[in-house]
Amino acid sequence: MTSLTKRQRQVLALAANGNTNAAIAAWCGTRPDSVAAILTAAYRRLGASDRAQAVAIALAVGELGVHEIHIPDQQREAA
């Protein structure tokens, strides 16, 4: 497995926090289709087939840290 690029890691972390491609694009100053392409490349590097699997693999291999995943307040209160 090849390491993720800095941009792939950034976009995957934003996706892991529940952001849509459109929201990620606005945050990064790019277009939603560019975000989709970045995520697809990250999935390929990680050997993942979707967003959830990519996040799980990235966490397991150290590409993302649990400190990068933020629990929304309403979910934290319910737990």
Tab-separated table of C-alpha atoms in Angstrom, residues 9 13 16-17 55 58-70:
chain	number	residue	atom	x	y	z
A	9	ARG	CA	-5.386	12.756	3.737
A	13	ALA	CA	-10.392	13.478	7.048
A	16	ALA	CA	-14.648	11.085	7.712
A	17	ASN	CA	-16.307	13.914	9.587
A	55	VAL	CA	-11.710	5.760	6.657
A	58	ALA	CA	-6.780	4.820	7.033
A	59	LEU	CA	-7.368	4.684	10.789
A	60	ALA	CA	-6.028	1.130	11.031
A	61	VAL	CA	-2.802	1.869	9.145
A	62	GLY	CA	-2.175	5.271	10.718
A	63	GLU	CA	-2.989	7.485	7.734
A	64	LEU	CA	-5.671	9.170	9.883
A	65	GLY	CA	-5.721	9.542	13.643
A	66	VAL	CA	-8.781	9.213	15.823
A	67	HIS	CA	-8.153	12.799	16.958
A	68	GLU	CA	-9.116	13.871	13.418
A	69	ILE	CA	-12.635	12.425	13.749
A	70	HIS	CA	-15.059	14.738	15.524
